[in-house]
Coordinates of C-alpha atoms and ligand atoms in Angstrom, one line a residue:
X19 CA -42.9 9.4 10.1
X20 CA -45.3 11.8 11.8
X21 CA -44.7 15.6 12.1
X22 CA -47.1 17.8 14.0
X23 CA -46.0 21.4 13.5
X24 CA -47.5 24.4 15.4
X25 CA -51.0 23.0 15.5
X26 CA -53.9 24.9 17.0
X27 CA -57.6 23.8 16.9
X28 CA -60.8 25.4 18.3
X29 CA -64.3 24.1 18.6
X30 CA -66.5 27.2 18.3
X31 CA -65.1 29.5 21.0
X32 CA -63.2 26.8 22.9
X33 CA -59.6 26.3 22.1
X34 CA -58.7 22.6 22.4
X35 CA -55.1 22.7 21.1
X36 CA -52.6 25.6 21.2
X37 CA -49.4 25.6 19.1
X38 CA -48.6 21.9 19.6
X39 CA -45.5 20.5 17.8
X40 CA -43.9 17.1 18.1
X41 CA -42.5 14.3 15.9
X42 CA -42.7 10.5 16.0
X43 CA -40.1 8.3 14.3
X44 CA -40.6 4.7 13.1
X45 CA -40.2 2.3 16.0
X46 CA -40.9 5.0 18.6
X47 CA -43.7 5.0 21.1
X48 CA -45.1 8.3 22.2
X49 CA -47.4 8.3 25.2
X50 CA -49.8 11.2 25.0
X51 CA -50.8 12.1 28.5
X52 CA -52.9 14.8 30.1
X53 CA -56.1 15.1 32.2
X54 CA -59.6 14.8 30.7
X55 CA -60.2 17.6 28.2
X56 CA -56.5 18.3 27.7
X57 CA -56.8 17.7 23.9
X58 CA -55.5 14.2 23.4
X59 CA -58.4 12.9 21.3
X60 CA -58.5 16.1 19.3
X61 CA -54.8 15.7 18.5
X62 CA -55.4 12.2 17.3
X63 CA -58.3 13.3 15.1
X64 CA -56.0 15.9 13.5
X65 CA -53.3 13.3 13.0
X66 CA -55.6 10.9 11.1
X67 CA -57.1 13.8 9.1
X68 CA -60.6 13.6 10.6
X69 CA -60.1 17.3 11.6
X70 CA -58.1 20.0 10.0
X71 CA -55.9 22.3 12.1
X72 CA -56.9 26.0 12.2
X73 CA -53.2 26.9 12.3
X74 CA -50.1 24.7 11.7
X75 CA -49.7 21.4 9.9
X76 CA -49.7 17.6 10.2
X77 CA -47.8 15.5 7.8
X78 CA -47.3 11.7 7.7
X79 CA -44.4 10.6 5.6
X80 CA -44.5 14.1 4.2
X81 CA -48.2 14.0 3.2
X82 CA -51.1 16.0 4.7
X83 CA -53.5 13.3 6.0
X84 CA -56.6 15.3 4.9
X85 CA -55.4 15.0 1.3
X86 CA -54.4 11.3 1.4
X87 CA -55.6 8.7 -1.1
X88 CA -57.5 5.7 0.2
X89 CA -54.4 3.5 0.0
X90 CA -52.2 6.1 1.8
X91 CA -54.8 6.4 4.5
X92 CA -54.7 2.7 5.1
X93 CA -51.1 3.2 6.3
X94 CA -52.5 4.8 9.4
X95 CA -54.2 2.6 12.0
X96 CA -56.5 4.4 14.4
X97 CA -58.5 3.0 17.4
X98 CA -60.5 6.0 18.6
X99 CA -61.6 6.4 22.2
X100 CA -65.2 5.5 21.4
X101 CA -65.6 1.9 20.4
X102 CA -66.7 1.5 16.8
X103 CA -67.8 -2.2 16.4
X104 CA -70.8 -3.8 14.8
X105 CA -72.5 -5.4 17.8
X106 CA -74.6 -8.0 16.0
X107 CA -71.7 -9.2 13.8
X108 CA -69.0 -11.7 15.0
X109 CA -65.4 -10.7 15.8
X110 CA -64.2 -12.3 12.6
X111 CA -66.8 -10.4 10.5
X112 CA -65.9 -7.1 12.1
X113 CA -62.2 -7.6 11.4
X114 CA -62.8 -8.8 7.9
X115 CA -65.2 -5.9 7.2
X116 CA -62.5 -3.3 8.1
X117 CA -59.8 -5.3 6.3
X118 CA -62.1 -5.3 3.2
X119 CA -62.2 -1.5 3.2
X120 CA -58.6 -1.5 2.0
X121 CA -59.8 -3.0 -1.3
X122 CA -57.9 -6.2 -0.7
X123 CA -59.2 -9.5 -2.2
X124 CA -61.1 -12.1 -0.2
X125 CA -58.1 -14.3 0.7
X126 CA -55.9 -11.3 1.7
X127 CA -58.8 -10.0 3.8
X128 CA -59.0 -13.3 5.8
X129 CA -55.2 -13.3 6.3
X130 CA -55.2 -9.6 7.4
X131 CA -58.0 -10.3 9.9
X132 CA -56.0 -13.3 11.3
X133 CA -52.7 -11.5 11.6
X134 CA -54.3 -8.5 13.4
X135 CA -56.2 -10.8 15.7
X136 CA -53.0 -12.6 16.6
X137 CA -51.3 -9.4 17.8
X138 CA -54.1 -8.6 20.3
X139 CA -55.0 -12.2 21.0
X140 CA -58.5 -12.2 19.9
X141 CA -58.4 -15.3 17.5
X142 CA -60.3 -17.4 20.1
X143 CA -63.1 -14.9 20.0
X144 CA -63.6 -15.1 16.2
X145 CA -67.1 -16.8 16.3
X146 CA -68.5 -14.7 19.1
X147 CA -70.8 -11.8 18.4
X148 CA -69.5 -8.4 19.6
X149 CA -72.6 -8.0 21.8
X150 CA -71.6 -11.0 23.9
X151 CA -68.1 -9.8 24.7
X152 CA -66.8 -8.3 27.9
X153 CA -65.6 -4.7 27.9
X154 CA -61.9 -5.7 27.9
X155 CA -62.5 -8.1 25.0
X156 CA -64.3 -5.4 23.0
X157 CA -61.3 -3.0 23.6
X158 CA -58.9 -5.7 22.3
X159 CA -61.0 -6.3 19.1
X160 CA -61.2 -2.5 18.6
X161 CA -57.4 -2.2 18.9
X162 CA -56.9 -5.1 16.5
X163 CA -59.1 -3.4 13.9
X164 CA -56.6 -0.5 13.9
X165 CA -54.0 -3.0 12.8
X166 CA -55.8 -4.9 10.0
X167 CA -54.2 -2.8 7.2
X168 CA -50.7 -3.3 8.7
X169 CA -50.2 0.4 9.4
X170 CA -46.7 2.1 9.7
X171 CA -48.3 4.6 12.1
X172 CA -50.7 3.4 14.9
X173 CA -52.8 5.6 17.1
X174 CA -54.5 4.1 20.1
X175 CA -56.7 6.4 22.1
X176 CA -57.0 5.0 25.7
X177 CA -56.8 1.4 24.6
X178 CA -56.6 0.1 28.2
X179 CA -59.5 2.1 29.8
X180 CA -61.6 -0.3 31.8
X181 CA -59.7 -3.5 31.0
X182 CA -58.4 -6.0 33.5
X183 CA -54.8 -6.5 34.4
X184 CA -54.2 -9.4 32.0
X185 CA -55.6 -7.6 29.1
X186 CA -53.6 -4.5 29.9
X187 CA -50.4 -6.6 29.9
X188 CA -51.3 -8.1 26.6
X189 CA -52.0 -4.8 25.0
X190 CA -48.8 -3.3 26.3
X191 CA -46.8 -6.3 25.1
X192 CA -48.4 -6.0 21.7
X193 CA -47.6 -2.3 21.5
X194 CA -44.0 -3.0 22.4
X195 CA -43.7 -5.7 19.7
X196 CA -45.2 -3.5 17.0
X197 CA -42.7 -0.7 17.9
X198 CA -39.9 -3.2 17.8
X199 CA -41.1 -4.1 14.3
X200 CA -40.7 -0.5 13.2
X201 CA -44.3 0.8 13.7
X202 CA -44.6 4.4 15.0
X203 CA -47.1 4.4 17.9
X204 CA -49.0 7.2 19.6
X205 CA -50.8 6.0 22.6
X206 CA -52.9 7.9 25.1
X207 CA -53.5 6.7 28.6
X208 CA -54.1 7.7 32.2
X209 CA -52.2 4.7 33.6
X210 CA -48.7 5.9 34.2
X211 CA -47.2 2.5 35.1
X212 CA -47.8 1.5 31.5
X213 CA -45.7 4.4 30.3
X214 CA -42.9 3.2 32.5
X215 CA -43.2 -0.4 31.2
X216 CA -43.1 0.8 27.6
X217 CA -40.2 3.3 28.3
X218 CA -42.2 5.6 26.0
X219 CA -41.4 9.1 25.2
X220 CA -43.9 11.4 27.0
X221 CA -45.9 14.2 25.4
X222 CA -47.9 15.8 28.2
X223 CA -50.8 18.1 27.2
X224 CA -52.4 20.5 29.6
X225 CA -55.2 22.9 28.6
X226 CA -54.3 22.2 25.0
X227 CA -50.7 23.1 25.3
X228 CA -47.7 20.7 25.2
X229 CA -46.0 21.1 28.6
X230 CA -43.6 18.1 28.4
X231 CA -41.9 16.3 25.6
X232 CA -39.1 13.9 26.3
X233 CA -38.0 10.3 27.1
X234 CA -38.7 9.1 30.6
X235 CA -35.0 8.7 31.4
X236 CA -34.4 12.3 30.5
X237 CA -37.3 13.4 32.8
X238 CA -35.7 11.6 35.7
X239 CA -32.3 13.0 34.9
X240 CA -33.7 16.6 34.9
X241 CA -35.4 16.1 38.3
X242 CA -33.3 16.5 41.5
X243 CA -35.4 14.7 44.0
X244 CA -33.8 11.2 44.1
X245 CA -32.5 9.9 47.4
X246 CA -29.6 7.5 47.6
X247 CA -29.0 5.3 50.7
X248 CA -25.7 3.4 51.2
X249 CA -25.9 0.6 53.8
X250 CA -22.7 -0.7 55.4
X251 CA -21.6 -3.8 57.4
X252 CA -21.3 -2.1 60.8
X253 CA -21.1 1.7 61.4
X254 CA -21.2 3.9 58.3
X255 CA -18.2 6.2 57.7
X256 CA -18.5 9.9 58.2
X257 CA -18.5 11.5 54.8
X258 CA -19.0 15.2 53.9
X259 CA -22.4 16.0 52.3
X260 CA -24.1 12.9 53.6
X261 CA -26.3 12.2 56.6
X262 CA -25.2 9.2 58.7
X263 CA -27.8 7.1 60.6
X264 CA -26.2 4.1 62.2
X265 CA -25.2 1.7 59.4
X266 CA -26.6 4.0 56.6
X267 CA -25.6 7.1 54.7
X268 CA -28.3 9.1 53.0
X269 CA -28.0 11.7 50.3
X270 CA -31.1 13.7 49.4
X271 CA -32.0 15.8 46.3
X272 CA -29.8 14.0 43.9
X273 CA -30.3 15.0 40.2
X274 CA -28.7 12.2 38.2
X275 CA -28.3 9.3 40.7
X276 CA -26.5 6.9 38.3
X277 CA -23.8 9.4 37.6
X278 CA -23.7 10.5 41.3
X279 CA -23.0 7.0 42.5
X280 CA -20.3 6.4 39.9
X281 CA -18.4 9.6 41.0
X282 CA -19.0 8.8 44.7
X283 CA -17.5 5.3 44.2
X284 CA -14.4 6.7 42.5
X285 CA -13.8 9.4 45.1
X286 CA -14.5 7.3 48.2
X287 CA -13.2 3.9 47.3
X288 CA -11.4 3.5 50.6
X289 CA -14.3 4.6 52.9
X290 CA -16.8 2.4 51.0
X291 CA -15.0 -0.9 51.5
X292 CA -17.6 -2.2 54.0
X293 CA -20.5 -1.2 51.7
X294 CA -23.4 -3.8 51.7
X295 CA -26.1 -2.2 49.6
X296 CA -27.0 0.9 47.6
X297 CA -30.6 2.0 47.1
X298 CA -31.8 4.7 44.8
X299 CA -35.3 6.0 45.3
X300 CA -36.6 8.1 42.4
X301 CA -39.7 10.2 42.5
X302 CA -42.7 8.5 40.7
X303 CA -43.6 9.5 37.2
X304 CA -46.7 11.0 38.7
X305 CA -44.5 13.2 41.0
X306 CA -42.5 14.3 38.0
X307 CA -45.5 15.3 36.0
X308 CA -47.1 17.1 38.8
X309 CA -43.9 19.1 39.3
X310 CA -44.1 20.1 35.7
X311 CA -47.8 21.0 35.7
X312 CA -48.8 21.6 39.3
X313 CA -52.6 21.7 38.9
X314 CA -52.5 18.2 37.5
X315 CA -52.6 17.0 41.1
X316 CA -55.8 18.8 41.9
X317 CA -59.3 17.3 41.3
X318 CA -60.5 17.8 37.7
X319 CA -56.9 17.7 36.6
X320 CA -56.7 14.1 37.6
X321 CA -54.0 11.6 36.5
X322 CA -54.0 8.1 37.9
Ligands
ADP9 P1 -59.0 14.6 25.9 O1 -59.1 13.5 24.8 O2 -57.7 14.9 26.3 O3 -59.9 14.3 27.1 P2 -60.5 16.2 23.9 O4 -59.6 16.3 22.8 O5 -61.6 15.2 23.8 O6 -59.6 15.9 25.2 O7 -61.1 17.6 24.2 C1 -60.4 18.8 24.3 C2 -61.4 19.9 24.6 O8 -62.2 20.2 23.5 C3 -62.3 19.6 25.8 O9 -62.5 20.8 26.5 C4 -63.6 19.2 25.1 O10 -64.7 19.5 25.9 C5 -63.5 20.0 23.8 N1 -64.2 19.3 22.7 C6 -63.9 18.1 22.2 N2 -64.6 17.7 21.2 C7 -65.5 18.8 21.0 C8 -66.6 19.0 20.1 N3 -66.9 18.2 19.1 N4 -67.2 20.2 20.2 C9 -66.9 21.1 21.2 N5 -65.9 20.9 22.1 C10 -65.2 19.8 22.0
MG10 MG1 -59.9 11.7 24.9

């Protein structure tokens, strides 16, 4: 669906993106992560054709977004980081205005506005003026606008910044549903628990470079800092390569804990017959990312 190939982009003398490549397939969610200034918003502007890469190329369904016709462009839904709503108009008027830009007729426009509103649950806000909404409500309307033309590719730039827990959940559920319906989603955020909930693929940008690209499960498999604790009824058996503490056995620095446990069960079936519980503790996503880009953990390189 989306192909970003060797893209670099500079603003005057500042290089915002360096040789970034990745792909997004239909039904896939890619979380674009990185500290402030990493290049996330620049990348989104390039993908929707608002900016042109200095080097490299972007194609969506094989087409360069800067050369798309109006109708091709409506297949891309984009909610930029800055809110773009008409404050004195109502929620319904805002949605219908953006739906109208596709050239659809009056009846279709009303239907498009309703459908998009349903996804981000803003139907109840239809008669309200934008200026009377809370920050979280505005964010939801802003995200819904990206959906009015029923895009096959959706880009949401920090859709959950400054919203409450309930809104965050709704936005995450909506994104999951859209991907399940086959929409390709690029989503930037600083809130790592969302990325885990969505089981998204992670693209981590750092100083304009892509430093990580992979599914979360793979990132955990490639890290060797999991700890496994076996708890027994009564004293734990003495087993080589494990540390015994009373009724528990601990194994540190495990790379692929699922596979490790499977092999451990097979080779120690007899010694494990009094086993009561198995606990696997994995490093947090934040720990994983900091291991991959160490200065992310320092101020200015913040992730939350
Ligand atoms: P992010 O969205 O990850 O916070 P951005 O893509 O907004 O990062 O910015 C990447 C870098 O490019 C930052 O250093 C930022 O200051 C710079 N930048 C962004 N937009 C402009 C612009 N219009 N003119 C000059 N520099 C810019
Ligand atoms: Mg940004």
